[in-house]
Coordinates of C-alpha atoms in Angstrom, one line a residue:
M189 CA 0.0 0.0 -0.1
S190 CA 1.9 3.0 -1.4
V191 CA 0.2 6.3 -0.3
T192 CA 0.8 9.8 -1.7
A193 CA 1.6 12.6 1.1
T194 CA -2.1 13.4 0.8
G195 CA -3.3 10.1 1.6
G196 CA -4.3 8.3 -1.4
A197 CA -3.7 4.7 -1.7
E198 CA -1.6 3.8 -4.9
A199 CA 0.1 1.0 -6.8
A200 CA 3.4 0.4 -5.0
P201 CA 6.4 0.6 -7.3
Q202 CA 9.6 -1.4 -7.0
D203 CA 11.3 -1.3 -3.6
H204 CA 12.5 2.2 -3.5
S205 CA 14.2 1.7 -0.3
H206 CA 17.5 0.9 1.0
G207 CA 18.8 0.0 4.8
H208 CA 19.2 2.9 6.8
A209 CA 22.1 3.0 9.5
H210 CA 20.3 3.7 12.6
G211 CA 22.8 2.7 15.4
Q212 CA 26.0 4.1 14.8
G213 CA 28.5 3.5 17.7
S214 CA 29.8 0.5 19.7
M215 CA 27.6 -2.2 20.9
A216 CA 28.1 -0.9 24.7
K217 CA 27.1 2.7 23.8
L218 CA 24.1 1.5 21.9
A219 CA 23.0 -1.0 24.6
V220 CA 23.1 1.7 27.2
G221 CA 21.3 4.2 25.1
A222 CA 18.7 1.2 24.8
I223 CA 18.2 0.9 28.3
G224 CA 17.7 4.6 28.8
I225 CA 15.1 4.8 26.0
V226 CA 13.2 1.5 25.1
F227 CA 13.0 0.0 28.9
G228 CA 11.7 3.1 30.6
D229 CA 8.1 1.6 30.6
I230 CA 8.6 -1.8 31.7
G231 CA 11.4 -1.0 33.6
T232 CA 9.3 0.9 36.3
S233 CA 6.6 -1.7 36.5
P234 CA 7.7 -3.1 39.9
I235 CA 7.0 0.1 41.5
Y236 CA 3.1 -0.9 41.1
A237 CA 2.8 -4.4 39.3
F238 CA 3.4 -6.8 42.5
R239 CA 1.4 -4.5 44.7
E240 CA -1.5 -4.2 42.4
T241 CA -1.8 -8.1 42.3
F242 CA -2.1 -8.4 46.0
A243 CA -3.5 -5.2 47.1
G244 CA -5.3 -3.8 44.1
H245 CA -9.1 -3.9 43.7
H246 CA -9.0 -7.5 43.7
T247 CA -6.8 -8.6 46.7
L248 CA -5.1 -11.4 47.3
H249 CA -3.9 -13.1 50.6
V250 CA -0.2 -12.5 51.1
D251 CA 1.0 -16.4 51.9
Q252 CA 3.6 -18.6 50.2
M253 CA 1.4 -20.4 47.8
H254 CA -0.1 -17.1 46.2
I255 CA 3.4 -15.2 46.1
N256 CA 5.0 -18.2 44.4
G257 CA 2.1 -18.2 42.0
V258 CA 2.4 -14.6 41.2
L259 CA 6.3 -14.5 40.5
S260 CA 6.1 -17.7 38.7
L261 CA 3.3 -16.0 36.4
I262 CA 5.6 -12.9 36.0
F263 CA 8.8 -14.9 35.3
W264 CA 6.9 -16.9 32.7
S265 CA 5.1 -14.0 31.1
M266 CA 8.4 -12.1 30.6
M267 CA 9.8 -15.4 29.1
I268 CA 6.8 -16.1 26.8
I269 CA 5.8 -12.5 26.0
V270 CA 8.8 -10.6 26.0
T271 CA 11.7 -12.9 25.5
L272 CA 10.4 -15.4 23.0
K273 CA 7.5 -13.4 21.4
Y274 CA 8.9 -9.8 21.1
V275 CA 12.7 -10.1 21.4
T276 CA 13.2 -13.3 19.6
I277 CA 10.8 -13.7 17.0
I278 CA 8.7 -10.0 16.2
M279 CA 12.0 -8.1 16.4
R280 CA 13.0 -10.3 13.4
A281 CA 10.1 -8.8 11.4
D282 CA 11.5 -5.6 10.6
N283 CA 10.7 -3.1 7.9
K284 CA 14.1 -1.9 6.6
G285 CA 15.1 -1.4 10.1
E286 CA 12.1 -0.1 11.4
G287 CA 9.7 -1.9 14.0
G288 CA 6.1 -0.9 15.6
S289 CA 2.6 -1.8 14.4
L290 CA 2.5 0.7 11.4
A291 CA 5.8 -0.4 10.3
L292 CA 4.9 -4.1 10.3
L293 CA 1.6 -3.3 8.7
A294 CA 3.4 -1.7 5.9
L295 CA 5.9 -4.5 5.5
I296 CA 3.1 -7.2 5.3
N297 CA 0.8 -4.6 3.0
R298 CA 3.9 -4.1 0.6
Q299 CA 4.5 -8.0 0.2
L300 CA 0.8 -9.1 0.1
G301 CA -0.2 -6.4 -1.9
G302 CA -1.8 -8.4 -4.4
K303 CA -4.0 -10.4 -1.9
K304 CA -6.7 -8.0 -1.1
R305 CA -8.9 -10.3 1.1
W306 CA -6.0 -10.4 3.3
T307 CA -4.8 -6.8 3.2
A308 CA -8.3 -4.8 4.0
G309 CA -8.6 -6.8 7.3
I310 CA -4.9 -6.6 8.3
V311 CA -5.0 -2.6 7.6
L312 CA -7.7 -2.4 10.1
L313 CA -6.2 -4.4 12.6
G314 CA -3.1 -2.5 12.4
V315 CA -5.0 0.7 12.6
F316 CA -6.8 -0.3 15.7
A317 CA -3.5 -1.4 17.1
T318 CA -2.3 2.2 16.6
A319 CA -5.4 3.8 18.1
L320 CA -5.2 1.7 21.3
F321 CA -1.6 3.3 21.5
Y322 CA -2.9 6.8 22.0
G323 CA -4.9 5.4 24.9
D324 CA -1.7 3.7 26.5
S325 CA 0.3 6.9 25.8
M326 CA -1.8 8.8 28.1
I327 CA -2.3 6.0 31.2
T328 CA 1.8 5.2 31.0
P329 CA 2.8 8.8 32.0
A330 CA 0.3 9.1 34.6
I331 CA 0.7 5.9 36.4
S332 CA 4.3 6.0 36.4
V333 CA 4.9 9.2 37.7
L334 CA 1.8 8.9 40.2
S335 CA 3.2 5.6 41.6
A336 CA 6.7 7.0 42.1
V337 CA 5.4 10.1 43.8
E338 CA 3.0 8.3 45.9
G339 CA 6.3 6.6 47.4
L340 CA 6.8 9.7 49.4
T341 CA 3.9 8.5 51.8
T342 CA 6.5 5.7 52.6
V343 CA 8.8 8.2 53.8
N344 CA 6.1 10.2 55.6
A345 CA 2.2 9.5 55.7
G346 CA 1.8 13.0 56.3
L347 CA 2.9 14.0 52.6
Q348 CA -0.2 12.1 51.2
P349 CA -2.1 15.5 50.2
F350 CA 0.6 16.7 48.3
V351 CA 1.1 13.4 46.2
I352 CA -1.3 14.7 43.3
P353 CA -0.2 18.4 43.4
I354 CA 3.6 17.0 42.9
A355 CA 2.7 14.6 40.1
V356 CA 0.8 17.2 38.2
G357 CA 3.7 20.0 38.4
I358 CA 5.9 17.1 37.5
L359 CA 3.9 16.3 34.5
I360 CA 3.0 19.8 33.1
G361 CA 7.1 20.4 33.5
L362 CA 7.8 17.5 31.0
F363 CA 5.2 18.3 28.6
A364 CA 6.5 21.9 28.7
I365 CA 10.1 21.2 27.8
Q366 CA 8.9 19.1 24.6
S367 CA 8.8 21.8 22.3
H368 CA 13.0 22.6 23.3
G369 CA 13.9 19.1 22.7
T370 CA 15.6 16.6 24.7
A371 CA 19.0 16.3 23.3
R372 CA 20.8 17.5 26.0
V373 CA 18.6 15.6 29.0
G374 CA 18.3 12.6 27.0
A375 CA 22.1 12.2 27.4
L376 CA 21.3 11.4 30.7
F377 CA 18.7 8.9 30.5
G378 CA 21.0 5.9 29.7
P379 CA 23.3 6.4 33.1
V380 CA 20.2 7.3 35.1
M381 CA 18.2 3.9 34.0
L382 CA 21.4 1.9 34.3
F383 CA 21.7 3.2 37.9
Y384 CA 18.3 2.5 38.7
F385 CA 18.2 -0.8 37.3
T386 CA 21.4 -2.0 39.3
V387 CA 19.8 -0.3 42.4
I388 CA 16.6 -2.6 42.0
A389 CA 18.5 -5.5 41.3
V390 CA 20.6 -5.0 44.7
L391 CA 17.7 -4.0 46.7
G392 CA 16.3 -7.5 45.3
V393 CA 19.2 -9.6 46.3
M394 CA 19.4 -7.9 50.0
H395 CA 16.1 -9.8 50.5
I396 CA 16.8 -13.0 48.3
V397 CA 19.8 -14.0 50.5
D398 CA 17.6 -14.1 53.5
R399 CA 15.3 -16.5 51.4
P400 CA 17.3 -18.1 48.5
Q401 CA 14.6 -20.6 47.6
V402 CA 12.5 -18.2 46.1
I403 CA 14.7 -18.3 43.0
L404 CA 13.8 -21.9 42.3
A405 CA 10.1 -21.2 43.0
T406 CA 10.0 -18.4 40.9
V407 CA 11.3 -20.3 37.7
N408 CA 9.1 -23.5 38.4
P409 CA 6.0 -23.5 36.2
V410 CA 4.2 -25.7 38.9
H411 CA 3.4 -22.9 41.4
V412 CA 1.4 -21.3 38.1
F413 CA -0.8 -24.7 37.7
T414 CA -1.0 -25.0 41.4
F415 CA -2.4 -21.3 41.5
F416 CA -4.8 -22.2 39.1
F417 CA -5.9 -25.3 40.2
D418 CA -6.8 -24.1 43.8
E419 CA -8.3 -20.9 42.9
P420 CA -9.1 -20.6 39.2
L421 CA -11.1 -17.3 39.3
R422 CA -8.6 -15.8 41.6
A423 CA -5.5 -16.7 39.5
F424 CA -7.5 -15.4 36.2
I425 CA -8.6 -12.4 37.9
A426 CA -4.6 -11.8 39.2
L427 CA -3.6 -12.0 35.6
G428 CA -5.0 -8.5 34.8
S429 CA -2.7 -7.2 37.2
V430 CA 0.2 -9.4 36.8
V431 CA 0.2 -8.4 32.8
L432 CA 1.3 -4.9 34.5
A433 CA 4.9 -6.5 34.8
V434 CA 5.4 -6.8 31.0
T435 CA 3.8 -3.5 29.8
G436 CA 6.2 -1.7 27.5
A437 CA 7.1 -4.6 25.9
E438 CA 5.8 -3.5 22.4
A439 CA 7.9 -0.5 23.0
L440 CA 11.0 -3.1 22.4
Y441 CA 9.8 -3.5 18.8
A442 CA 8.7 -0.1 18.1
D443 CA 11.9 1.4 19.0
M444 CA 14.1 -0.9 17.6
G445 CA 14.9 1.7 14.5
H446 CA 16.8 4.0 17.1
F447 CA 19.2 1.4 18.3
G448 CA 19.2 -1.7 16.2
R449 CA 17.8 -5.4 16.9
K450 CA 20.9 -6.7 18.7
P451 CA 21.7 -4.0 21.3
I452 CA 18.3 -4.1 22.5
R453 CA 18.4 -8.0 22.8
V454 CA 21.8 -7.9 24.5
S455 CA 20.2 -5.1 27.0
W456 CA 16.9 -7.3 27.8
I457 CA 18.6 -10.7 28.1
Y458 CA 21.8 -10.0 30.0
F459 CA 20.7 -6.8 32.3
V460 CA 17.3 -5.5 32.0
M461 CA 15.6 -8.9 32.6
P462 CA 17.6 -10.1 35.5
A463 CA 17.4 -6.8 37.6
L464 CA 13.6 -7.0 37.0
L465 CA 13.4 -10.4 38.1
L466 CA 15.7 -9.9 40.8
N467 CA 13.2 -6.8 42.4
Y468 CA 10.2 -9.0 41.8
M469 CA 11.9 -12.0 43.9
G470 CA 13.3 -9.6 46.3
Q471 CA 9.7 -8.1 47.0
G472 CA 7.9 -11.8 47.4
A473 CA 11.1 -13.1 49.6
M474 CA 10.5 -9.7 51.9
L475 CA 6.8 -10.6 52.4
M476 CA 7.2 -14.0 52.8
N477 CA 9.9 -13.3 55.7
M478 CA 6.9 -10.9 57.5
G479 CA 4.2 -11.9 59.7
A480 CA 0.7 -12.1 57.9
A481 CA -0.2 -8.7 59.6
Q482 CA 2.9 -6.9 58.5
A483 CA 3.0 -8.3 55.2
M484 CA -0.8 -7.1 54.4
E485 CA 0.5 -3.7 55.5
T486 CA 3.9 -3.7 53.7
V487 CA 2.3 -5.2 50.3
K488 CA 0.7 -1.9 50.0
N489 CA 4.2 -0.5 48.5
P490 CA 6.5 -3.4 48.6
F491 CA 8.8 -1.7 45.8
F492 CA 9.7 1.2 48.2
Y493 CA 9.8 -1.2 51.6
L494 CA 12.8 -2.9 50.2
A495 CA 15.2 -0.2 50.8
P496 CA 16.1 0.6 54.5
D497 CA 14.5 3.6 55.9
M498 CA 17.4 6.0 55.4
L499 CA 17.5 5.3 51.8
R500 CA 13.8 5.3 51.2
L501 CA 13.7 9.1 50.0
P502 CA 16.6 8.7 47.9
L503 CA 14.7 5.5 46.2
V504 CA 11.6 7.4 45.5
L505 CA 13.4 10.4 44.0
L506 CA 15.5 7.8 41.7
A507 CA 12.1 6.2 40.9
T508 CA 10.5 9.5 40.1
M509 CA 13.5 10.1 37.6
A510 CA 12.8 6.8 36.0
T511 CA 9.3 7.5 35.6
I512 CA 10.0 10.9 33.9
I513 CA 12.3 9.0 31.5
A514 CA 9.7 6.3 30.7
S515 CA 7.1 8.9 30.3
Q516 CA 9.5 10.8 28.0
A517 CA 9.7 7.6 25.8
V518 CA 6.2 7.5 25.3
I519 CA 5.5 10.9 24.6
S520 CA 8.3 10.7 21.8
G521 CA 7.0 7.4 20.9
A522 CA 3.4 9.2 20.2
F523 CA 5.5 11.9 18.1
S524 CA 7.0 9.4 16.1
V525 CA 3.7 7.2 15.7
T526 CA 1.9 10.1 14.6
Q527 CA 4.3 11.1 12.1
Q528 CA 4.1 7.9 10.5
A529 CA 0.4 7.9 10.3
I530 CA 0.5 11.2 8.6
Q531 CA 3.1 10.2 6.2
L532 CA 1.1 6.8 5.5
G533 CA -2.2 8.7 5.0
F534 CA -4.0 8.0 8.3
V535 CA -3.9 11.2 10.0
P536 CA -4.2 15.0 8.4
R537 CA -1.1 17.2 7.9
L538 CA 0.3 18.2 11.0
R539 CA 3.0 21.1 12.3
I540 CA 5.9 18.8 13.2
A541 CA 9.1 20.8 14.7
H542 CA 12.4 19.2 14.5
T543 CA 14.2 19.9 17.9
S544 CA 17.5 18.5 16.8
E545 CA 19.6 19.4 13.8
S546 CA 21.7 16.1 14.0
A547 CA 18.9 13.6 15.0
A548 CA 16.1 13.3 12.6
G549 CA 14.1 11.3 15.0
Q550 CA 13.7 14.1 17.4
I551 CA 10.4 16.0 16.8
Y552 CA 7.7 17.9 18.4
I553 CA 4.3 18.0 17.5
P554 CA 2.5 21.0 19.4
V555 CA -1.3 19.3 19.0
V556 CA -0.3 16.0 20.1
N557 CA 1.9 17.4 22.9
W558 CA -0.7 19.5 24.5
A559 CA -3.6 16.8 24.0
L560 CA -1.4 14.5 25.5
M561 CA -0.9 16.5 28.5
T562 CA -4.2 17.6 28.8
M563 CA -5.6 13.8 28.9
V564 CA -3.2 12.8 31.2
I565 CA -3.6 15.5 34.0
L566 CA -7.1 14.6 33.6
L567 CA -6.6 11.2 34.4
V568 CA -4.5 11.9 37.6
I569 CA -7.0 14.2 39.0
M570 CA -10.1 11.9 37.8
F571 CA -8.8 8.6 39.3
G572 CA -6.7 9.9 42.2
S573 CA -4.2 7.0 42.8
S574 CA -2.1 4.8 40.8
S575 CA -3.9 1.9 42.1
N576 CA -7.2 3.3 40.3
L577 CA -5.2 4.1 37.2
A578 CA -3.9 0.2 37.2
A579 CA -7.7 -0.6 36.7
A580 CA -7.6 1.5 33.3
Y581 CA -4.3 0.1 32.4
G582 CA -3.6 -3.2 30.7
I583 CA -6.6 -3.4 28.1
A584 CA -4.9 -1.0 25.4
V585 CA -1.7 -3.2 26.1
T586 CA -3.1 -6.6 25.9
G587 CA -5.4 -5.5 22.9
A588 CA -2.1 -4.7 21.0
M589 CA -0.3 -7.7 22.2
L590 CA -2.9 -9.8 20.7
I591 CA -3.0 -7.7 17.3
D592 CA 0.7 -8.3 17.3
A593 CA 0.2 -11.9 17.4
V594 CA -2.3 -11.7 14.5
L595 CA -0.2 -9.7 12.4
I596 CA 2.9 -12.1 13.2
S597 CA 1.1 -15.1 12.0
V598 CA 0.8 -13.3 8.9
V599 CA 4.3 -12.9 8.6
L600 CA 5.2 -16.6 9.8
L601 CA 3.0 -18.4 7.7
Q602 CA 2.9 -16.2 4.5
L603 CA 6.1 -14.2 4.3
W604 CA 8.7 -16.7 6.0
N605 CA 7.1 -19.6 5.2
W606 CA 8.3 -21.3 8.5
N607 CA 7.4 -25.1 9.2
R608 CA 3.9 -24.9 9.6
Y609 CA 3.8 -27.2 12.6
L610 CA 6.5 -25.2 14.4
A611 CA 4.6 -21.9 13.6
I612 CA 1.1 -22.9 14.6
G613 CA 2.9 -24.5 17.9
L614 CA 4.2 -21.1 18.5
L615 CA 1.2 -18.8 17.5
A616 CA -1.2 -21.2 19.7
L617 CA 1.1 -20.4 22.7
F618 CA 1.1 -16.6 22.1
F619 CA -2.8 -16.6 21.1
T620 CA -3.5 -18.6 24.5
V621 CA -1.5 -16.1 26.5
D622 CA -2.5 -13.0 25.2
G623 CA -5.8 -14.1 24.9
L624 CA -5.8 -14.8 28.7
Y625 CA -4.5 -11.6 29.5
L626 CA -6.9 -9.9 27.6
G627 CA -9.8 -11.7 28.9
A628 CA -8.6 -10.8 32.3
N629 CA -8.3 -7.0 31.4
L630 CA -11.7 -7.1 30.1
L631 CA -12.9 -7.4 33.7
K632 CA -11.5 -3.8 34.5
I633 CA -13.9 -2.3 32.2
P634 CA -16.4 -1.1 34.7
A635 CA -13.4 0.3 36.9
G636 CA -11.7 2.4 34.6
G637 CA -10.7 0.1 31.6
W638 CA -13.4 2.0 29.3
F639 CA -11.0 4.8 28.9
P640 CA -8.6 3.3 26.7
L641 CA -11.1 1.6 24.7
L642 CA -12.9 5.0 24.4
I643 CA -9.7 6.9 23.1
G644 CA -9.0 3.8 21.0
A645 CA -12.4 3.7 19.4
I646 CA -12.2 7.7 18.8
A647 CA -8.6 7.4 17.7
F648 CA -9.7 4.6 15.3
T649 CA -12.7 6.3 13.7
L650 CA -10.7 9.4 12.7
L651 CA -7.8 7.6 11.3
T652 CA -10.3 5.4 9.3
T653 CA -12.7 8.7 8.4
W654 CA -9.3 10.6 7.3
A655 CA -8.1 7.5 5.1
K656 CA -11.1 6.6 3.8
G657 CA -12.3 10.3 3.0
R658 CA -8.7 10.7 1.3
Q659 CA -9.6 7.7 -0.9
L660 CA -13.3 9.1 -1.9
L661 CA -11.7 12.6 -2.9
L662 CA -9.1 11.9 -5.1
A663 CA -11.4 9.3 -6.8
R664 CA -13.9 12.1 -7.0
M665 CA -11.3 14.4 -8.5
D666 CA -9.8 11.7 -11.0
E667 CA -13.4 11.3 -12.2
A668 CA -12.8 14.8 -14.2
S669 CA -9.1 14.3 -14.8
L670 CA -8.1 15.3 -18.5
P671 CA -5.3 13.1 -20.0
M672 CA -2.0 15.1 -20.1
E673 CA -1.3 14.5 -23.8
I674 CA -4.8 16.0 -24.9
F675 CA -4.1 19.0 -22.7
I676 CA -1.0 19.9 -24.1
K677 CA -2.0 19.4 -27.9
S678 CA -5.1 21.6 -27.4
A679 CA -5.2 24.5 -24.8
A680 CA -1.2 24.2 -23.9
T681 CA -0.4 25.0 -27.4
S682 CA -2.5 28.1 -27.7
A683 CA -2.0 29.9 -24.3
T684 CA 0.6 32.8 -23.5
R685 CA 3.8 31.7 -22.1
V686 CA 5.7 33.6 -19.5
P687 CA 9.1 32.9 -18.2
G688 CA 9.7 31.2 -14.9
T689 CA 8.9 27.9 -13.6
A690 CA 5.5 26.6 -12.4
V691 CA 5.1 23.5 -10.0
F692 CA 1.6 22.3 -9.6
M693 CA 1.3 20.0 -6.4
T694 CA -0.8 17.2 -7.2
S695 CA -1.8 13.8 -5.4
S696 CA -2.4 11.9 -8.8
A697 CA 0.4 11.0 -10.9
S698 CA -1.4 11.1 -14.0
G699 CA -3.9 13.6 -15.8
V700 CA -4.2 17.2 -15.4
P701 CA -4.2 19.0 -12.0
H702 CA -7.1 20.9 -11.2
A703 CA -4.9 24.1 -10.2
L704 CA -3.6 23.9 -13.7
L705 CA -7.0 24.0 -15.5
H706 CA -8.0 26.8 -12.8
N707 CA -5.1 28.7 -13.4
L708 CA -5.1 28.4 -17.1
K709 CA -8.8 29.3 -17.2
H710 CA -8.7 32.7 -14.9
N711 CA -5.3 34.0 -15.9
K712 CA -4.9 32.3 -19.3
V713 CA -1.0 32.1 -19.5
L714 CA 1.1 29.2 -18.9
H715 CA 4.9 29.3 -17.7
E716 CA 7.9 28.3 -20.1
R717 CA 8.3 25.5 -17.3
V718 CA 5.7 23.4 -15.9
I719 CA 6.4 20.8 -13.7
L720 CA 3.7 18.3 -12.2
L721 CA 4.9 17.2 -9.0
T722 CA 3.5 14.2 -6.8
V723 CA 5.1 13.3 -3.5
K724 CA 4.9 9.6 -2.6
I725 CA 5.1 8.0 0.7
Q726 CA 6.4 4.5 0.3
D727 CA 5.8 1.5 2.5
V728 CA 9.5 1.7 3.7
P729 CA 11.2 3.8 6.3
Y730 CA 14.0 5.4 4.0
V731 CA 14.3 5.9 0.6
S732 CA 17.7 6.1 -1.3
E733 CA 18.8 9.2 -3.0
E734 CA 19.3 7.7 -6.4
K735 CA 15.6 6.3 -6.3
R736 CA 14.1 9.4 -4.9
A737 CA 12.9 11.0 -8.0
E738 CA 11.3 10.0 -11.3
T739 CA 11.1 12.4 -14.2
Q740 CA 8.9 12.3 -17.7
D741 CA 9.3 14.7 -20.4
Y742 CA 6.0 15.6 -22.3
S743 CA 8.0 17.9 -24.4
A744 CA 6.6 21.6 -24.9
G745 CA 8.1 22.5 -21.5
F746 CA 6.0 20.1 -19.9
Y747 CA 7.3 17.4 -17.1
R748 CA 6.1 15.1 -14.5
V749 CA 7.8 14.6 -11.5
I750 CA 7.6 12.0 -8.8
I751 CA 9.7 12.2 -5.7
H752 CA 9.7 9.3 -3.3
Y753 CA 10.0 9.7 0.5
G754 CA 9.7 6.7 3.4
F755 CA 7.6 7.0 6.1
M756 CA 10.4 8.2 8.3
E757 CA 11.8 10.8 6.4
E758 CA 10.9 14.6 6.5
V759 CA 9.6 16.0 3.1
N760 CA 11.3 18.9 1.8
I761 CA 10.5 19.9 -1.7
P762 CA 12.8 23.0 -2.5
A763 CA 15.5 20.9 -1.4
E764 CA 14.6 18.1 -4.0
L765 CA 13.9 20.5 -6.7
S766 CA 17.1 22.2 -6.5
K767 CA 18.9 18.8 -7.2
L768 CA 16.4 17.7 -9.8
E769 CA 17.7 16.3 -13.1
G770 CA 16.1 15.8 -16.3
C771 CA 13.8 18.7 -16.2
G772 CA 15.8 21.3 -18.0
P773 CA 17.9 24.1 -16.1
A774 CA 17.9 23.6 -12.2
C775 CA 15.3 25.1 -10.3
K776 CA 15.7 28.7 -8.9
M777 CA 13.2 29.3 -5.9
M778 CA 13.2 32.9 -6.9
D779 CA 11.9 32.3 -10.4
T780 CA 9.5 29.3 -9.3
S781 CA 6.0 29.7 -8.2
F782 CA 4.1 26.9 -6.7
F783 CA 0.4 26.4 -7.2
L784 CA -1.7 24.5 -4.6
A785 CA -5.4 23.2 -4.7
R786 CA -7.4 23.6 -2.0
Q787 CA -10.7 21.4 -2.1
T788 CA -13.9 22.5 0.1
L789 CA -15.8 19.8 0.7
I790 CA -19.5 19.5 0.5
A791 CA -21.4 16.6 2.0
S792 CA -23.5 14.8 0.2
S793 CA -25.6 11.4 0.1
R794 CA -23.4 10.0 -3.0
P795 CA -22.3 6.5 -1.9
G796 CA -19.0 6.1 0.1
M797 CA -19.4 7.5 3.8
A798 CA -22.2 8.1 6.3
I799 CA -22.9 11.9 6.2
W800 CA -21.6 12.4 9.5
R801 CA -18.3 10.8 8.6
E802 CA -18.1 13.2 5.5
K803 CA -18.8 16.4 8.0
L804 CA -16.1 14.7 10.3
F805 CA -13.7 14.5 7.5
S806 CA -14.3 18.0 6.2
W807 CA -13.6 19.3 9.6
M808 CA -10.3 17.5 9.6
L809 CA -9.2 18.7 6.3
R810 CA -10.0 22.4 7.2
N811 CA -8.0 22.0 10.3
A812 CA -4.8 20.3 8.6
E813 CA -1.6 21.7 8.2
S814 CA -1.1 23.6 5.0
A815 CA 0.6 21.8 1.9
M816 CA 2.8 24.9 1.8
E817 CA 4.0 24.5 5.6
F818 CA 4.1 20.8 5.4
F819 CA 6.2 20.6 1.9
K820 CA 8.3 23.4 3.3
L821 CA 7.6 25.6 0.3
P822 CA 8.7 29.4 0.3
T823 CA 5.9 31.4 1.6
N824 CA 6.2 34.3 -1.1
R825 CA 6.1 31.9 -3.9
V826 CA 2.7 29.9 -3.3
V827 CA -0.4 30.6 -5.0
E828 CA -3.6 28.6 -3.6
L829 CA -6.6 28.0 -5.9
G830 CA -9.8 26.8 -4.4
S831 CA -12.4 24.3 -5.8
Q832 CA -15.5 22.6 -4.3
V833 CA -15.7 18.7 -4.4
E834 CA -18.8 16.4 -3.4
I835 CA -17.7 13.2 -2.0

């Protein structure tokens, strides 16, 4: 599914891509960088995951059987979902080095483009996974920062009234600095998270030495079956909280383009996973070494009680820094996913600011930033505690994990042609585990799980409405399209020619652009050189320079140019025109005029979309970033010509 910059689907040409060098530097440096960015979400899960399983909305008695069962569930969830599913298998399904639901969707569509029965459903699943991500990106900063700040109550219970104001203040500050970029602060992310993981591992070991048998109990799957056999309903409900230990697993895949597959795998297997497991085992060992009454009190915040009294406040501060870093990664991820969605034609053009001259991936999207901040703060105030937020957390994550399982099943069976018995066996395991976790989280809907589903439904409606609306709009405009050869033979030969170059931006790579017809009709002149320019965004993240531009000479000073970009690249039309070959002399901006068509939609009863969706699409079109800004066109060289279109 190759799409134009304005969102219309078109037939994909041959692979206009090349490998992109993402991770430049030594393995150690990349691994530390990955620890700072990729593992923030899953790394802060010990702050609340174990607590919520025992002291959340569905409490468990703190005894050896339950602790062993929960620890074993956490261990095997990490092994099956994170290590096997994401790190070992899904991360192999990269789209020219890039990962994430949209990148995987683009990969599948490119290679199965001819099988329309496959691709229609796959597109909807991929878009829904993206929609769920937005719900997750709102809850993650709220629950992470709030859970860390709540650690202050383990230092002094009298600080409880200050928890929400402090959390809101931190979150406002975090979103406020986004426009300045995070390059300088980002350099600290790796070392801080390296120190954080080391500390939580040491704290876990301090308690494991008092009860070393907890290690064998954790890795023994018999305790999982014992838990489910003795109390099947409680064990099933507990899955809704245990899954909090693996939230952030999808970030390993989504952030693969920044660091590469190998550094992320090395960081996870040899450092991050051992540190997390040691901390969880330490929490379990600490509770098993306590009396029943003390354990029931301690389990309300076991992460912070791992530290001695004198070190508890420093641990709260360190955990808060870690959650800020985790939140930053999610916010940056929201910007990145939105940029991909814009390029692939699922989101209207939005203003994108680049906050770093050297790092192309560091972007800032104001609309997304302030919308996220508003929703995150509303969540903190509305739910009031990380425990209440935990009830809303999990549905979006498990839904996205299940969709990833569907997408990877297509990859294994259709693209990689794995041995069917091996592939089906693995997929059965993934679907069983993901299905159980999603089922357990569906029980949370009345207690707050409705929120990410509501956000997902709204986002899904917006994404699909824009994609469908653009498709209909392009189809309506193509209906009245005039072949270029006929136009040149008739009107073009008799019109007055004036000096200079006219560039007509068009979403269609055939026919005469409406802006050209309108210009000739009203101004009755044509420039000496006329370039019909189409920008196509490919289903690959990057396009090589030698495959960037296609040109066609119609003679009589008319040229058609198609410029190809990857969905991770920034569009800059003047820069491409300055090095364009095959269209006469080099383009000089002071002698070039850009003509853009601006459509005004008229909702109609024609087949296509419901009236309410047509009105929604019309509103989105009016509020989209102008093509002039999006394509980086010089403001004093642009002419806009309007027209009305029924869809």
